XYZ file of N, CA and C in Angstrom:
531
model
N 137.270 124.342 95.850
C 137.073 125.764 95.745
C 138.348 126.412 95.245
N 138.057 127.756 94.665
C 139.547 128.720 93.848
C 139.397 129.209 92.580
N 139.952 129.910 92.628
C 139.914 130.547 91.164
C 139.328 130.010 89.756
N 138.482 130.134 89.023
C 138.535 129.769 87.893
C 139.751 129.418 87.351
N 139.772 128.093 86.680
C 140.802 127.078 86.266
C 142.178 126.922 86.901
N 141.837 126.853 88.388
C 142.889 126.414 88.839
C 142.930 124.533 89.494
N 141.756 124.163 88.036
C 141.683 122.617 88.829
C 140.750 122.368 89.442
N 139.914 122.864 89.753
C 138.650 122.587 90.381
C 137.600 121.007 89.909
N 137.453 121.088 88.362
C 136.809 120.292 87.849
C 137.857 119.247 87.597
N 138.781 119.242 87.583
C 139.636 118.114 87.077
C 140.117 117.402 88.089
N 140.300 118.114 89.819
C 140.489 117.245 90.913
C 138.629 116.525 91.691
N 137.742 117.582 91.373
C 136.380 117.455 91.736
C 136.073 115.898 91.230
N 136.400 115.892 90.172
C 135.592 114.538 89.292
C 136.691 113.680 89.661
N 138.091 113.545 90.127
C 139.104 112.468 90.901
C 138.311 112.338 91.934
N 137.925 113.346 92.787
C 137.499 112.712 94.263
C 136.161 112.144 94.433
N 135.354 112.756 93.123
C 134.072 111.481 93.535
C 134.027 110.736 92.883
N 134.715 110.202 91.851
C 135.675 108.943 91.659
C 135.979 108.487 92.459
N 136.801 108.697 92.955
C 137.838 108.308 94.626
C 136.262 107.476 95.659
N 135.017 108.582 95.810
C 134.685 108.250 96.956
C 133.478 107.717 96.505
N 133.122 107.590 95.333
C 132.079 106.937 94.502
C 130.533 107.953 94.464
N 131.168 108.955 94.626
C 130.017 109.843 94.995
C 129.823 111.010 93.590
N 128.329 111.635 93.580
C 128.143 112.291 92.558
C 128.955 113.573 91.978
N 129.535 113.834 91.232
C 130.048 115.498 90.862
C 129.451 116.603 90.186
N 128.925 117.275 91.177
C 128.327 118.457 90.495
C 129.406 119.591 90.260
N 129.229 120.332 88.726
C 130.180 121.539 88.566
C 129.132 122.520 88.939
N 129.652 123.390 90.073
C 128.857 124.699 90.160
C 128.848 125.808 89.665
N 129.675 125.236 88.344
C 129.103 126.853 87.056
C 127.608 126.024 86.299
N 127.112 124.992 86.111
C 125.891 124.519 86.246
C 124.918 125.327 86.747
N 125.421 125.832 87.960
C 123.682 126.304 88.721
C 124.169 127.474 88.716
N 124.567 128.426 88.017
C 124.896 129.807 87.799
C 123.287 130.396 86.956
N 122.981 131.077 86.643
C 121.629 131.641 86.412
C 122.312 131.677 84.559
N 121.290 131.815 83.759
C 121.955 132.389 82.159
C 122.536 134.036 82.306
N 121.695 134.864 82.814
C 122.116 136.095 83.229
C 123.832 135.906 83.906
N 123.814 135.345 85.110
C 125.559 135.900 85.431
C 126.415 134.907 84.172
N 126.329 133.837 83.806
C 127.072 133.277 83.001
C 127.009 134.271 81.791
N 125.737 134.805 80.715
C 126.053 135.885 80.223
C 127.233 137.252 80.767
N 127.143 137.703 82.236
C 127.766 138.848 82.668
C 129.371 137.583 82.309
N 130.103 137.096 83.015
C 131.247 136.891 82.883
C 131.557 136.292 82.008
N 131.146 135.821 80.596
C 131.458 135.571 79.241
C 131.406 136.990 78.497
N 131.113 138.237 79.235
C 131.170 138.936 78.456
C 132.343 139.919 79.347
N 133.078 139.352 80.384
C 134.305 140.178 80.909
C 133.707 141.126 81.809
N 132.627 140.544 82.162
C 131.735 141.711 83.809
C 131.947 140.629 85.086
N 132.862 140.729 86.107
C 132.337 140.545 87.484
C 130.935 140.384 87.867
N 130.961 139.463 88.708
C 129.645 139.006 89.333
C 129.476 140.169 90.481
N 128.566 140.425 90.561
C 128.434 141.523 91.960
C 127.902 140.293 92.886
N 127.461 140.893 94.243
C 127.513 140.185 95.498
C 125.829 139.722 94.937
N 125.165 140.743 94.517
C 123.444 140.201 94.170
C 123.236 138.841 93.279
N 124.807 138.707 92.271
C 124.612 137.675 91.592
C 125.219 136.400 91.895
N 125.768 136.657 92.954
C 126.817 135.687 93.835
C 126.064 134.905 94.677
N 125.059 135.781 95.636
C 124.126 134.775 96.885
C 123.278 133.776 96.302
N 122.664 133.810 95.748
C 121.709 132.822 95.212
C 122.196 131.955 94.672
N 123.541 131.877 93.976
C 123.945 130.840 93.698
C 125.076 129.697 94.870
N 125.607 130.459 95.433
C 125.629 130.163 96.624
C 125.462 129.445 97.148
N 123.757 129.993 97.675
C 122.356 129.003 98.329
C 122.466 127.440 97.528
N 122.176 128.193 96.185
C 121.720 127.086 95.219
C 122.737 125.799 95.322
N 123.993 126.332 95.315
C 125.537 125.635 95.626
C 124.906 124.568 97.063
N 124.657 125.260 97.978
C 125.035 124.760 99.444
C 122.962 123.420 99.328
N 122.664 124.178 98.726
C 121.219 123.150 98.615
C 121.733 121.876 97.639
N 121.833 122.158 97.056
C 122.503 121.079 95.882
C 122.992 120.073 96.707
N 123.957 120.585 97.462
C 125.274 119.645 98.527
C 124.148 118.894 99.460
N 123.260 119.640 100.057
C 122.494 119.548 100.764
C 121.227 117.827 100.546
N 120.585 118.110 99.541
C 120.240 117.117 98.781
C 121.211 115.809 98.279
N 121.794 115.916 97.700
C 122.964 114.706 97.693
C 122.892 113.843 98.761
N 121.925 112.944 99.314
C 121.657 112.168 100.253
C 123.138 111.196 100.341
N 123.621 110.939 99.317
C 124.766 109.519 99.396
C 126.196 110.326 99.117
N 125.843 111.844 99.425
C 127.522 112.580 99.411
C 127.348 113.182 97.974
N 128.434 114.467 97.636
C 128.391 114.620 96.357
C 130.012 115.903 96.592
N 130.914 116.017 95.196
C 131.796 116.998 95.240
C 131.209 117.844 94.574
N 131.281 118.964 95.075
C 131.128 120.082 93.830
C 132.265 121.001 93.845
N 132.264 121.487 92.813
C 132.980 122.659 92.477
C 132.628 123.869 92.270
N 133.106 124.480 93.029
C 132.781 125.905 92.713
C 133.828 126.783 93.418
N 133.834 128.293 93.370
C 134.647 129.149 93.437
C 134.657 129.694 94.968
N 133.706 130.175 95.821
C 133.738 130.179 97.052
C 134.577 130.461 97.661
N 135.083 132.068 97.223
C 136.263 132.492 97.425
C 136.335 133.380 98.673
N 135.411 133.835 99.339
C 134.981 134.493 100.616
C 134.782 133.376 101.503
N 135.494 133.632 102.896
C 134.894 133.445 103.803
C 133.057 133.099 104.255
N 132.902 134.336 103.833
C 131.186 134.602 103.726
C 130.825 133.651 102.894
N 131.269 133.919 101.379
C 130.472 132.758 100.741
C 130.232 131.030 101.382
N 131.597 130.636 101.846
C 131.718 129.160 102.154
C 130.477 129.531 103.265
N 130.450 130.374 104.148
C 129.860 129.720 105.417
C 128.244 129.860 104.871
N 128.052 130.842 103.778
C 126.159 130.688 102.825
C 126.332 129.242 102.444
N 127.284 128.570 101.606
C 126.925 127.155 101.190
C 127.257 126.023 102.668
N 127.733 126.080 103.409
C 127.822 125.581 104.911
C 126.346 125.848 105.542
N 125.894 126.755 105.528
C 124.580 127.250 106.006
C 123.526 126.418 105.522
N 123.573 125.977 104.314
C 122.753 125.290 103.681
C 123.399 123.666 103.749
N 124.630 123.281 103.498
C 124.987 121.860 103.773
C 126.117 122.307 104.866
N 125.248 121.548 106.515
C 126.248 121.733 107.306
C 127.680 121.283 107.684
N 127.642 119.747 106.778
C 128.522 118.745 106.526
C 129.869 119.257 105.519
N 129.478 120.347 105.206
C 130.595 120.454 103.718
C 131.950 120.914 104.344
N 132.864 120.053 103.792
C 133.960 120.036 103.806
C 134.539 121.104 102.192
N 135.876 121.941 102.802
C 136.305 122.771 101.643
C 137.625 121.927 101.416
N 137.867 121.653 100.026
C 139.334 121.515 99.562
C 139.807 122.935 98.868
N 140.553 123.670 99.636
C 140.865 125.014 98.679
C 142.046 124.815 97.735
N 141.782 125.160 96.207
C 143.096 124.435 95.556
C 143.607 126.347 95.246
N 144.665 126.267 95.674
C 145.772 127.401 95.999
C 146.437 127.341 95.184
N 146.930 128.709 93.857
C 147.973 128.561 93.054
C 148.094 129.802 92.289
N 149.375 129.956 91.996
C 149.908 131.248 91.374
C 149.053 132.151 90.417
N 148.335 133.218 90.719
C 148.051 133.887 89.346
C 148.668 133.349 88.209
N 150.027 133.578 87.830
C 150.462 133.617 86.437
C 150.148 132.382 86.088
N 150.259 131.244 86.524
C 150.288 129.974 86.171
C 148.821 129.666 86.114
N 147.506 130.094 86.334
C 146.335 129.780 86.844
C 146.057 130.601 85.219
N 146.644 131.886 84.863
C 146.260 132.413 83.629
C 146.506 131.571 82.516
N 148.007 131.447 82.475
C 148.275 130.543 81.611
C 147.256 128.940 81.470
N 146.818 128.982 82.221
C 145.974 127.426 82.290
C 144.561 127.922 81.622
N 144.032 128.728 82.118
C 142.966 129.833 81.593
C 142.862 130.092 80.134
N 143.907 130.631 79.306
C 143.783 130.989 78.283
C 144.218 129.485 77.010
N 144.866 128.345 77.896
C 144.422 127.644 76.804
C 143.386 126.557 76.927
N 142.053 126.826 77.737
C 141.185 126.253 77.938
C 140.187 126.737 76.533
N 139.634 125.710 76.164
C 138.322 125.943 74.982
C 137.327 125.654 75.533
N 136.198 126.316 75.177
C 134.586 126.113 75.411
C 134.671 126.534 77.199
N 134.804 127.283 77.632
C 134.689 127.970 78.865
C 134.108 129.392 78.940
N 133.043 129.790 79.597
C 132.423 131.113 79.651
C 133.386 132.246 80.347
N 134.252 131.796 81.606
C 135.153 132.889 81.988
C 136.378 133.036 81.088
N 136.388 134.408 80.709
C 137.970 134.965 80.490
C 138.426 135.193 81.150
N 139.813 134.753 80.728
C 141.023 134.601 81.767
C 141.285 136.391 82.249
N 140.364 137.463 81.564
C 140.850 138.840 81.955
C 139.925 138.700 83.299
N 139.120 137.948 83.749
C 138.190 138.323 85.213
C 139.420 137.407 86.788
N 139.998 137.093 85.855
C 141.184 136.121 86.950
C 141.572 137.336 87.960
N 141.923 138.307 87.454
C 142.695 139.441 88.390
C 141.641 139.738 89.840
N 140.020 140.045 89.316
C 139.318 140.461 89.983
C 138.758 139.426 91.005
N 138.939 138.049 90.363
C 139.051 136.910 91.273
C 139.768 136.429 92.315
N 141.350 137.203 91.977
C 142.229 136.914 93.324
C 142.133 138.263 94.053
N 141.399 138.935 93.878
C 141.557 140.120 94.627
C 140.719 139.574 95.656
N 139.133 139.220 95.110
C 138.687 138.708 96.079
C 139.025 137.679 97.176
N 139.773 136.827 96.576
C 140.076 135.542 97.602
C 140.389 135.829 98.693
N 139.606 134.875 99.612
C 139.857 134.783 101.149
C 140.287 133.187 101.348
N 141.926 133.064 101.535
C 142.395 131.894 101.638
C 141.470 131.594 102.794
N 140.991 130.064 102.695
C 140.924 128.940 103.762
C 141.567 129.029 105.094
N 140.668 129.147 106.055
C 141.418 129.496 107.469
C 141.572 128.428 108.144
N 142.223 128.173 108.980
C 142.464 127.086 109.722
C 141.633 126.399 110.879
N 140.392 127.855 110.755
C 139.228 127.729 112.032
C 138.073 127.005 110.695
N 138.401 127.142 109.371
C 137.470 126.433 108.606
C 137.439 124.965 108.492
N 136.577 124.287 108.023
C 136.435 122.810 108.069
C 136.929 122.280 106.109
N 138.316 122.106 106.344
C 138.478 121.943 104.969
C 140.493 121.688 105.008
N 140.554 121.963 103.884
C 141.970 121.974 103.698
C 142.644 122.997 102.125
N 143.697 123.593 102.728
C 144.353 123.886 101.568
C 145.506 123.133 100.884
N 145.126 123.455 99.643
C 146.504 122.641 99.301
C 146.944 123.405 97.735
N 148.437 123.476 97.446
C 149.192 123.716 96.632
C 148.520 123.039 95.578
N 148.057 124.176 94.322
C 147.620 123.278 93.024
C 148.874 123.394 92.112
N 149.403 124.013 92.311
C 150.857 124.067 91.201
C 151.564 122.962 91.479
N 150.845 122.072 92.161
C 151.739 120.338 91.893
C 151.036 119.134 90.695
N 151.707 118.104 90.925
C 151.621 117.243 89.760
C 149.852 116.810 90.813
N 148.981 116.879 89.674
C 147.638 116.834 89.428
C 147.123 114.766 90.696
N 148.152 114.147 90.388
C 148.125 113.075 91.517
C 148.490 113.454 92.725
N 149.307 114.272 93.051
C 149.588 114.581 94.070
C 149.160 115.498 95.005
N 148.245 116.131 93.997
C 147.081 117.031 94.701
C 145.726 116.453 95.326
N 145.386 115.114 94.034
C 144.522 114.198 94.550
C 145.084 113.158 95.885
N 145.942 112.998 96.000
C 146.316 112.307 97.345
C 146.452 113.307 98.469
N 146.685 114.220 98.335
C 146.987 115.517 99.692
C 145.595 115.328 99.860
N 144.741 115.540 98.967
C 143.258 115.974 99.250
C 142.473 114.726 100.271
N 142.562 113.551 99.520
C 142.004 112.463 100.078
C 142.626 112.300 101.350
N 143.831 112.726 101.468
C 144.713 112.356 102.975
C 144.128 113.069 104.032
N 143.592 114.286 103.704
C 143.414 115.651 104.476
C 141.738 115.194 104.755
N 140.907 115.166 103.700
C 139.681 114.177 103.848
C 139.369 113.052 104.654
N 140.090 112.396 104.808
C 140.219 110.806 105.588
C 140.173 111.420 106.926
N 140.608 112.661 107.843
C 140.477 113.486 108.602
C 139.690 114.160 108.971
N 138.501 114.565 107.947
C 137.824 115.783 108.704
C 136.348 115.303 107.760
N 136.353 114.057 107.360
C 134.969 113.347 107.035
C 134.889 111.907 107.688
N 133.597 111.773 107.727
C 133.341 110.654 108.610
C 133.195 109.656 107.371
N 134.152 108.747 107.026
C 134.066 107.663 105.963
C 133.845 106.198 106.100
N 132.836 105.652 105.580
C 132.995 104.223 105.286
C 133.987 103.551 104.867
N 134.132 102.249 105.346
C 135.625 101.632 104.925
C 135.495 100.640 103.532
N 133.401 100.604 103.184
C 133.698 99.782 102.112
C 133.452 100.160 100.862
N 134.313 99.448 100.365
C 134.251 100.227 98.609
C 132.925 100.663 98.036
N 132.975 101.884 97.447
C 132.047 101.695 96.374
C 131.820 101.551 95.014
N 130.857 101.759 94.366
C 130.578 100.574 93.010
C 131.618 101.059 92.022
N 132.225 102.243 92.533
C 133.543 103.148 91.357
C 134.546 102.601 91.635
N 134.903 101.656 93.143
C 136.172 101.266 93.450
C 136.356 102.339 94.637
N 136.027 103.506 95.280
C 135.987 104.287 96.385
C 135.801 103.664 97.609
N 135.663 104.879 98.213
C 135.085 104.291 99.317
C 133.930 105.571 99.680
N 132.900 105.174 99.844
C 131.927 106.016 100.787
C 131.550 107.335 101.354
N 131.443 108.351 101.101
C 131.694 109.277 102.137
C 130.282 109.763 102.567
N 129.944 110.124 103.807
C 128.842 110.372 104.500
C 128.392 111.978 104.816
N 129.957 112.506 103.997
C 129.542 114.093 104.204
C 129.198 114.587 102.633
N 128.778 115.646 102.715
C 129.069 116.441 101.851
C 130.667 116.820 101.579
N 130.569 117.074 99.832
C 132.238 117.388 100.240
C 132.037 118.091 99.120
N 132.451 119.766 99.202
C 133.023 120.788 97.795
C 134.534 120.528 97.613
């Protein structure tokens, strides 16, 4: 979970790598309507936010053999709508500087968000609390070292199998965003 392009998809697809499990990106299950609104520099309102959400936390939900997704889930509220729906989900919140999160933003190609909705994105954010089931971690580090904080912090607060799977992983029995 975090900001548009602060890493989401690029640590998402390490960890179900890592755990041999499926990766869903949750700008996927966004409707054509809101992906139209924020390719065209409009905020999502809260009406266009819940349902995907749901859709987010069902997705997780279904994934019988585990799955990462990504998505933004920047409220409190939101995590506990996709929790509501997969009770198992674990949050990795990847945490990192506006300026540096823009700069990553604007030299991304083929992406529907502009980096001008970033502002209205950290306004919203509700860092990861410590009463939540997840972990934060510093994304302004070297991209391995974010994937090992994550898996370390994981090995903790998911119930894991010890034997490999067919990716070279190992197992995981929860849901995991």
């Amino acid at each position: 979970m975090g900001v548009s392009a602060v890493g989401k998809s690029t640590i998402g697809l390490a960890l179900a790598h890592h755990y041999g499990v499926r990766f869903i990106d949750g700008d996927d299950l966004h409707s054509a309507r809101s992906v139209a609104k924020m390719a065209g520099g409009i905020a999502l309102e809260e009406a266009d936010r819940l349902p995907w959400l749901r859709e987010c936390g069902k997705t997780l939900a279904r994934a019988d053999d585990g799955a990462v997704l990504a998505c933004s889930a920047l409220r409190r509220h939101y995590r506990a709508i996709i929790a509501q729906e997969a009770p198992d989900a674990v949050f990795v919140h990847l945490d990192a500087d506006m300026d540096r999160v823009v700069v990553r933003a604007q030299s991304r190609s083929n992406h529907f968000m502009p980096s001008s909705l970033l502002a209205s994105q950290y306004a919203l954010l509700e860092a990861l609390e410590d009463d939540e089931r997840g972990v934060r971690i510093d994304a302004d580090q070297d991209v391995d070292v974010i994937i090992a904080d994550a898996i370390g912090h994981l090995h903790n607060q998911v119930h894991l199998t010890s034997a490999p799977s067919s990716t070279g992983g190992s197992s995981v029995e929860a849901d995991s965003p």
